[in-house]
mmCIF file of C-alpha atoms in Angstrom:
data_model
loop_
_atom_site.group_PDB
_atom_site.id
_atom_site.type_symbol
_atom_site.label_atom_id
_atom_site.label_comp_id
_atom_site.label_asym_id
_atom_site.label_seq_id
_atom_site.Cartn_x
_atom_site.Cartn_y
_atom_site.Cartn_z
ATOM 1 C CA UNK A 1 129.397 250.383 100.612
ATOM 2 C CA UNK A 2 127.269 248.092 98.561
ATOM 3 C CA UNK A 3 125.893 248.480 95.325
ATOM 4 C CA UNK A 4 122.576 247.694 94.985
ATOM 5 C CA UNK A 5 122.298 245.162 91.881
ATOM 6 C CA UNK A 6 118.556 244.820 93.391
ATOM 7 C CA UNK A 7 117.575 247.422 90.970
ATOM 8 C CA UNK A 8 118.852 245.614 87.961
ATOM 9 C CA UNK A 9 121.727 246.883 85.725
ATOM 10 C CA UNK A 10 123.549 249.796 87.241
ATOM 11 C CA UNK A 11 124.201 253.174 84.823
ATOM 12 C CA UNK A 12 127.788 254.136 85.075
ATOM 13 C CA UNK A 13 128.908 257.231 83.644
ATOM 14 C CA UNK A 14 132.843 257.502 82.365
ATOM 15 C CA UNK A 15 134.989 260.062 82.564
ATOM 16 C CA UNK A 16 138.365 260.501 81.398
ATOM 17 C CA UNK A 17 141.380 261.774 83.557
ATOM 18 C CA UNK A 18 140.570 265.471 82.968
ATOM 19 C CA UNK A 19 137.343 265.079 83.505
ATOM 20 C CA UNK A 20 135.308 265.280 80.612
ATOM 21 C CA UNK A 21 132.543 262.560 80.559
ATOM 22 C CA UNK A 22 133.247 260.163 78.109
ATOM 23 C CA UNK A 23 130.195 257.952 77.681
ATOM 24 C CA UNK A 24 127.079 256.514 79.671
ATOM 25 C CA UNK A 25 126.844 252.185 80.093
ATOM 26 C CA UNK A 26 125.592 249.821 82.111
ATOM 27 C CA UNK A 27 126.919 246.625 84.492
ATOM 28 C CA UNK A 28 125.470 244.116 85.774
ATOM 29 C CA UNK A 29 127.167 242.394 88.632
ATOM 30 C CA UNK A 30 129.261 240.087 86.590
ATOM 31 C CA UNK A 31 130.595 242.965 84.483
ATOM 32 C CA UNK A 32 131.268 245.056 87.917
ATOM 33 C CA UNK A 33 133.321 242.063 88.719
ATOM 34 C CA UNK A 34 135.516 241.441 86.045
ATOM 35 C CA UNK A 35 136.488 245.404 85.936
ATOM 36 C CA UNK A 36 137.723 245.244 89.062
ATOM 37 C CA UNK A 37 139.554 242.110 88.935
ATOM 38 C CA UNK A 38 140.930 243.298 85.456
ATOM 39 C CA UNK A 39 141.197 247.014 86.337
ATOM 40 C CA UNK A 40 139.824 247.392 82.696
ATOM 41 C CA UNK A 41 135.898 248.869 82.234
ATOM 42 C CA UNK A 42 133.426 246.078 81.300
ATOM 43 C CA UNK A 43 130.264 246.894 80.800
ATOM 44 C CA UNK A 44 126.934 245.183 79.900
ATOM 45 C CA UNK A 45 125.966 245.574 76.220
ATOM 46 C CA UNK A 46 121.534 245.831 76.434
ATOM 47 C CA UNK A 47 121.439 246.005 72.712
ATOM 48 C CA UNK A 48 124.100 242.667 72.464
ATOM 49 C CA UNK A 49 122.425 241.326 75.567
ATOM 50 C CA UNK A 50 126.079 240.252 76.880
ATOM 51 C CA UNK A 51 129.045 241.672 79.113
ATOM 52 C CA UNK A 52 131.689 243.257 76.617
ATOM 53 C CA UNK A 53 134.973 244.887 77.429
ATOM 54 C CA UNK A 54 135.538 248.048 76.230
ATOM 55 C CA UNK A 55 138.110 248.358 73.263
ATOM 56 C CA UNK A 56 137.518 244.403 72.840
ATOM 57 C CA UNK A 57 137.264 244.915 69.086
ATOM 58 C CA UNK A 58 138.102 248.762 68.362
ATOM 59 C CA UNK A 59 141.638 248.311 71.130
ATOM 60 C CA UNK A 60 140.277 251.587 72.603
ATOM 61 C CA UNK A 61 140.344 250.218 75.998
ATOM 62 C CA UNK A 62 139.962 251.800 79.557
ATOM 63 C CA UNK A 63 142.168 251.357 82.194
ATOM 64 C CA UNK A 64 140.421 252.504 85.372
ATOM 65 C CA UNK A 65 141.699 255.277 88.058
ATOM 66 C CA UNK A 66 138.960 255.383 90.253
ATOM 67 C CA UNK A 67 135.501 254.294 90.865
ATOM 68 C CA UNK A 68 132.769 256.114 92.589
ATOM 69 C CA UNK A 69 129.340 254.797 94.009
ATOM 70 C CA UNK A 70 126.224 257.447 94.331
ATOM 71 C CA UNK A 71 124.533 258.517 97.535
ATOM 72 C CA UNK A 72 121.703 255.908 96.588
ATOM 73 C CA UNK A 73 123.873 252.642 95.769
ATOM 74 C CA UNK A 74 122.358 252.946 92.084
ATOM 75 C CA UNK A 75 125.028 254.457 89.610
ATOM 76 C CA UNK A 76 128.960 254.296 89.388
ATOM 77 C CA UNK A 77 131.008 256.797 88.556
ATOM 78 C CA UNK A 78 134.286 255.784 86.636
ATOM 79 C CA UNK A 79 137.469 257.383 86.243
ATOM 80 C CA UNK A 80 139.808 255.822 83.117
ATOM 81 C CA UNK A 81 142.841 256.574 81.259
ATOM 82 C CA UNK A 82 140.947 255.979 77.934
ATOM 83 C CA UNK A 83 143.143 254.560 75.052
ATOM 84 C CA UNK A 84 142.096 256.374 71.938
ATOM 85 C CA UNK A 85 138.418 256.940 71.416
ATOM 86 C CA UNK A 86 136.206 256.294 73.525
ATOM 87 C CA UNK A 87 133.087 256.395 70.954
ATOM 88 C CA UNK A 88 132.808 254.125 67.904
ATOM 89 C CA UNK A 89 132.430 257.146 65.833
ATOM 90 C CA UNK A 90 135.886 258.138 66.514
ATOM 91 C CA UNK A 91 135.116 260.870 68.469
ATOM 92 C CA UNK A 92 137.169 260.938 72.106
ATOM 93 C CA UNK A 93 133.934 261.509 73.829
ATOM 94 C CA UNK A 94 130.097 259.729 73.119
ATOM 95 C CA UNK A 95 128.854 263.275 73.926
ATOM 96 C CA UNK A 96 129.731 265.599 70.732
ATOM 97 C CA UNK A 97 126.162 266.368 69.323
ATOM 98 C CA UNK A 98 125.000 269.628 70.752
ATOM 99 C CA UNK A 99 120.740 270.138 70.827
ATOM 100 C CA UNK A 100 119.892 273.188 68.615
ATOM 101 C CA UNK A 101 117.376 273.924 71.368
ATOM 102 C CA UNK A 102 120.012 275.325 73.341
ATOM 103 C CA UNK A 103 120.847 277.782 70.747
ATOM 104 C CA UNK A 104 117.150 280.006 71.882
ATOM 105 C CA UNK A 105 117.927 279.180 75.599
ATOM 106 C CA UNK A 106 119.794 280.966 78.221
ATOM 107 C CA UNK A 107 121.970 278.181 78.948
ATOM 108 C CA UNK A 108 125.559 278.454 77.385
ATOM 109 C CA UNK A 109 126.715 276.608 74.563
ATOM 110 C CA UNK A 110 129.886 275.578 73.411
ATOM 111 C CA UNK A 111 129.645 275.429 68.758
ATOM 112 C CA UNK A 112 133.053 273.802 68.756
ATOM 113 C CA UNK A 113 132.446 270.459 70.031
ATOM 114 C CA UNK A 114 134.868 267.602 69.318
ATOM 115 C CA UNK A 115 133.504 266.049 65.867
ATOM 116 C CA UNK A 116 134.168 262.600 65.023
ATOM 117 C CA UNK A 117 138.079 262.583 63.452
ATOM 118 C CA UNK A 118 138.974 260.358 60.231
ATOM 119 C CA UNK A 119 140.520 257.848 62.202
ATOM 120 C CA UNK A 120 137.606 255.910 63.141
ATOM 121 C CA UNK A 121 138.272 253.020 65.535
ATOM 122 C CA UNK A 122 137.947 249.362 63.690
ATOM 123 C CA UNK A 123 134.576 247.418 64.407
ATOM 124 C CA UNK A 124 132.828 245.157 62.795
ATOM 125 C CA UNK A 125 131.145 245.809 59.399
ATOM 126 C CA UNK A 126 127.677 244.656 61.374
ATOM 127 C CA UNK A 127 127.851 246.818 64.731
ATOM 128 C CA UNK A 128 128.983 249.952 62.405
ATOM 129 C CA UNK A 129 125.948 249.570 59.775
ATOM 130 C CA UNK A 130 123.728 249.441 63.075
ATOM 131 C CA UNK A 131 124.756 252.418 64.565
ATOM 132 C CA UNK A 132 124.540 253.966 61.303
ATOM 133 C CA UNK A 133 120.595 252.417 61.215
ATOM 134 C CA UNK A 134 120.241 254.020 64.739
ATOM 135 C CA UNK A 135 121.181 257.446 63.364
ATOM 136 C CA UNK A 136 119.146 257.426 60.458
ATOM 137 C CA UNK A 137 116.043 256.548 62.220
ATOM 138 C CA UNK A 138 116.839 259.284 65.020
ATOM 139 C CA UNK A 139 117.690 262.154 62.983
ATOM 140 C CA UNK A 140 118.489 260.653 58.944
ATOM 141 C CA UNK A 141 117.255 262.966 56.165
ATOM 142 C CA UNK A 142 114.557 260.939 54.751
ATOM 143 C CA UNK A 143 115.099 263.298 51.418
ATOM 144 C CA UNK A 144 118.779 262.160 51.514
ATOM 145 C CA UNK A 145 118.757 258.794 52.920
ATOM 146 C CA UNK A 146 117.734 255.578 51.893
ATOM 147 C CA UNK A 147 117.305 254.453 55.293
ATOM 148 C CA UNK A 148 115.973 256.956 56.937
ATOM 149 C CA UNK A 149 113.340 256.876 54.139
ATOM 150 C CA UNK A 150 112.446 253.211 55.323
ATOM 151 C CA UNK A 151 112.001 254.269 58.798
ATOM 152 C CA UNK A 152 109.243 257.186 58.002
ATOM 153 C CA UNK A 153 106.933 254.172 56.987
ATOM 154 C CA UNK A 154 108.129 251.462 59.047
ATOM 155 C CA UNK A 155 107.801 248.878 59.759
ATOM 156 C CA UNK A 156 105.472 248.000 56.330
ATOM 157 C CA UNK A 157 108.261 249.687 54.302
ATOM 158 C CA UNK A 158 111.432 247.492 55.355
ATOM 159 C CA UNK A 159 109.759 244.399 56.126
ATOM 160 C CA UNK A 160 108.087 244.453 52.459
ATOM 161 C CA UNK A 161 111.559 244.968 51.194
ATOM 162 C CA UNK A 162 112.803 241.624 53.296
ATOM 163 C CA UNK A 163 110.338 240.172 51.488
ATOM 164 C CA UNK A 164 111.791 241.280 48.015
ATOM 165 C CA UNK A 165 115.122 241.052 48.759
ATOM 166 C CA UNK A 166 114.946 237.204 50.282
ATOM 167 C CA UNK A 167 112.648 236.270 47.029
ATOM 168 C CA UNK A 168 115.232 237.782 44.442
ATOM 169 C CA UNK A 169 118.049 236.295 46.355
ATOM 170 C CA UNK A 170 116.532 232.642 46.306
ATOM 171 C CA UNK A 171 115.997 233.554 42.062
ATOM 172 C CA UNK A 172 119.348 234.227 41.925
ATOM 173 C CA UNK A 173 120.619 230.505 43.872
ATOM 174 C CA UNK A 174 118.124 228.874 41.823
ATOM 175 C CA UNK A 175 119.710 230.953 38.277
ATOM 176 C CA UNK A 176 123.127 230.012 39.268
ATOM 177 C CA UNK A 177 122.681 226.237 40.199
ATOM 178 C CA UNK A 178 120.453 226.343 36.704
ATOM 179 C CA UNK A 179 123.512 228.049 34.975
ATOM 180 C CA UNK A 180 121.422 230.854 34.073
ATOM 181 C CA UNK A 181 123.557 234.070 33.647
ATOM 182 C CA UNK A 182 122.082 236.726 36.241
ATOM 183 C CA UNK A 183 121.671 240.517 36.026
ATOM 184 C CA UNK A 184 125.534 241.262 36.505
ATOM 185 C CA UNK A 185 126.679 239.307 33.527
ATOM 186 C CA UNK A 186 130.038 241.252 33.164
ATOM 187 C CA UNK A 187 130.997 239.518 36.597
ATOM 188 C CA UNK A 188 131.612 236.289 38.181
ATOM 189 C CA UNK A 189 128.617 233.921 37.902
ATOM 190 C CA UNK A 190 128.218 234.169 41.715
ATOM 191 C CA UNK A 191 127.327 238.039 41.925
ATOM 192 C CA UNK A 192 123.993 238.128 41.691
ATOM 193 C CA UNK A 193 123.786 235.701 44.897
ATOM 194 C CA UNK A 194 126.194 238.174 46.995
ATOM 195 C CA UNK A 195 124.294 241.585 45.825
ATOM 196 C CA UNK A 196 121.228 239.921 46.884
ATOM 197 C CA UNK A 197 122.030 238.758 49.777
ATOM 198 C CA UNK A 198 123.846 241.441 51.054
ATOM 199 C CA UNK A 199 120.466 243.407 49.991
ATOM 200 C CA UNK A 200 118.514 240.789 52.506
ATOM 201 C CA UNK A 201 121.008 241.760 55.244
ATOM 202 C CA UNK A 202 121.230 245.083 55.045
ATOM 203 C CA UNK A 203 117.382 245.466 55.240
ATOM 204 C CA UNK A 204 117.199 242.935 58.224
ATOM 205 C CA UNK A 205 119.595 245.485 60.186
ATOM 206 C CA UNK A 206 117.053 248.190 59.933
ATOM 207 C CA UNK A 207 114.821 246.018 61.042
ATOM 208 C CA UNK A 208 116.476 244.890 64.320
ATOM 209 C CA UNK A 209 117.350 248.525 64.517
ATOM 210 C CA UNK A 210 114.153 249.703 64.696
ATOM 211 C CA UNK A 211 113.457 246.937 67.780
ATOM 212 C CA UNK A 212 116.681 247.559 69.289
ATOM 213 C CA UNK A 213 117.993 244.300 68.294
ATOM 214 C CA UNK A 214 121.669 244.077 67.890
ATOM 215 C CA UNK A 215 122.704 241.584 65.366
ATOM 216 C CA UNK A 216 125.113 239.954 67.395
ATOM 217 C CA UNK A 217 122.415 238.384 69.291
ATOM 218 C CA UNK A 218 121.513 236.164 66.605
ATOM 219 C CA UNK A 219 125.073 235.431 65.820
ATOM 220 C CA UNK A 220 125.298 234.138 70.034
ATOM 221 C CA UNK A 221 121.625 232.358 69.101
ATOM 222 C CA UNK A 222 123.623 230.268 65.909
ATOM 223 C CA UNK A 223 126.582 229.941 68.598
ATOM 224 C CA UNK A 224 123.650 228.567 71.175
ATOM 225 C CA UNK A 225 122.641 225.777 68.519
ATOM 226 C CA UNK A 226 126.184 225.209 67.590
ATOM 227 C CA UNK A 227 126.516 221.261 67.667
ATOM 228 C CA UNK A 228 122.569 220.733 67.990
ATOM 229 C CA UNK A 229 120.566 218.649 65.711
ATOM 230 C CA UNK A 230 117.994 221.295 63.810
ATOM 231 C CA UNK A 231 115.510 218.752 64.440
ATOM 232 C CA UNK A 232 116.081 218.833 67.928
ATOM 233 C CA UNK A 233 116.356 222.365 67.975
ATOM 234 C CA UNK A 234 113.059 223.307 66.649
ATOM 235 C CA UNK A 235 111.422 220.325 68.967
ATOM 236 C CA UNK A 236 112.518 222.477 71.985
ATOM 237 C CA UNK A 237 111.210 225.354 70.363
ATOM 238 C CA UNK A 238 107.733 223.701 70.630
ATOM 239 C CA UNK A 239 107.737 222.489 74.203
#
């Protein structure tokens, strides 16, 4: 049977060796390809915009058992022996959050559902402050949160504050190459350019959270240009 890759990228729903689904993807032909050549589960990333494997950076990978096409060509089912956990939460499973709508409903519920554990698989400092932007904006605490504060008035509210944050970091290159002392004079000269711009970066991951932007894209767009003259770079641009 063939797959029909017509259609675009194909949703493929995991599921561990017992059974219990594990998480929901997406592969594009390529992706398809190298998990079967592999026999490890590659998927393609939308918010990346690139084919990752999983476990790549967490070593949480899945080694697949079995893979199962629907009756319309249009969705895989996959079977793996997952290696730790399977979400970047640490939970085994993506599916732990349970809908309180459920709890007035006739259907079932299960209150004990596997919670994230302590162990929380390793990723990158970037892809776990945007999930964390993700969360906020779904269901953050606006009361509570910072964050999810920003996202009640976006986008005015967090692009204002990449305004701020970019002018007070520049203030603070200028102080320092001046050999002004900034705001953290207790500290290494340096400080004030690191809080800033760390204050810059964490605002511009809200914002490419709240377009579904993940900022590993513009990390591949710097590897694009890698070894390109700027001025040649922005001459493409225009034509």
């Amino acid at each position: 049977m063939q797959i029909d890759w017509q259609k675009g990228l194909i949703p493929v729903v995991t599921q561990d060796e017992n059974g219990e689904v594990l998480m929901l993807a997406y592969m594009n032909e390529e992706a398809f390809k190298l998990s079967c050549e592999s026999g490890y589960a590659h998927y393609f990333s939308r918010s990346k915009n690139r084919i990752w494997k999983k476990g790549e950076s967490s070593g949480n990978t899945q080694k697949i058992k079995q893979i199962k096409l629907d009756c319309d060509n249009d969705a895989i089912l996959l079977k793996v022996e997952q290696i730790g956990a399977a979400c970047h939460t640490g939970s085994h499973s993506c599916f732990f959050k349970e809908l309180d709508i459920l709890e007035n409903s006739r259907i079932p519920s299960e209150k004990n559902s596997r919670i994230p554990s302590a162990n929380t698989p390793s990723y990158g400092i970037l892809d776990e402050l945007y999930h964390t932007c993700l969360e906020r904006k779904l269901s953050g605490d606006e009361s509570t949160s910072y964050t999810a504060k920003l996202y009640k008035k976006a986008p005015n509210s967090y692009l204002k504050k990449i305004a701020e944050e970019a002018c007070e970091f520049a203030l603070a290159i200028k102080d320092f190459k001046a050999g002004t002392k900034g705001e953290h004079k207790e500290a290494q000269p340096a400080y004030d350019i690191v809080y800033e711009g760390a204050d810059v970066l964490f605002h511009m991951l809200v914002a490419l959270a709240d377009v579904g932007i993940h900022p590993e894209q513009l990390l591949n767009e710097l590897k694009r240009r890698e070894g390109l003259s700027g001025l040649t770079e922005k001459a493409n641009r225009k034509g």
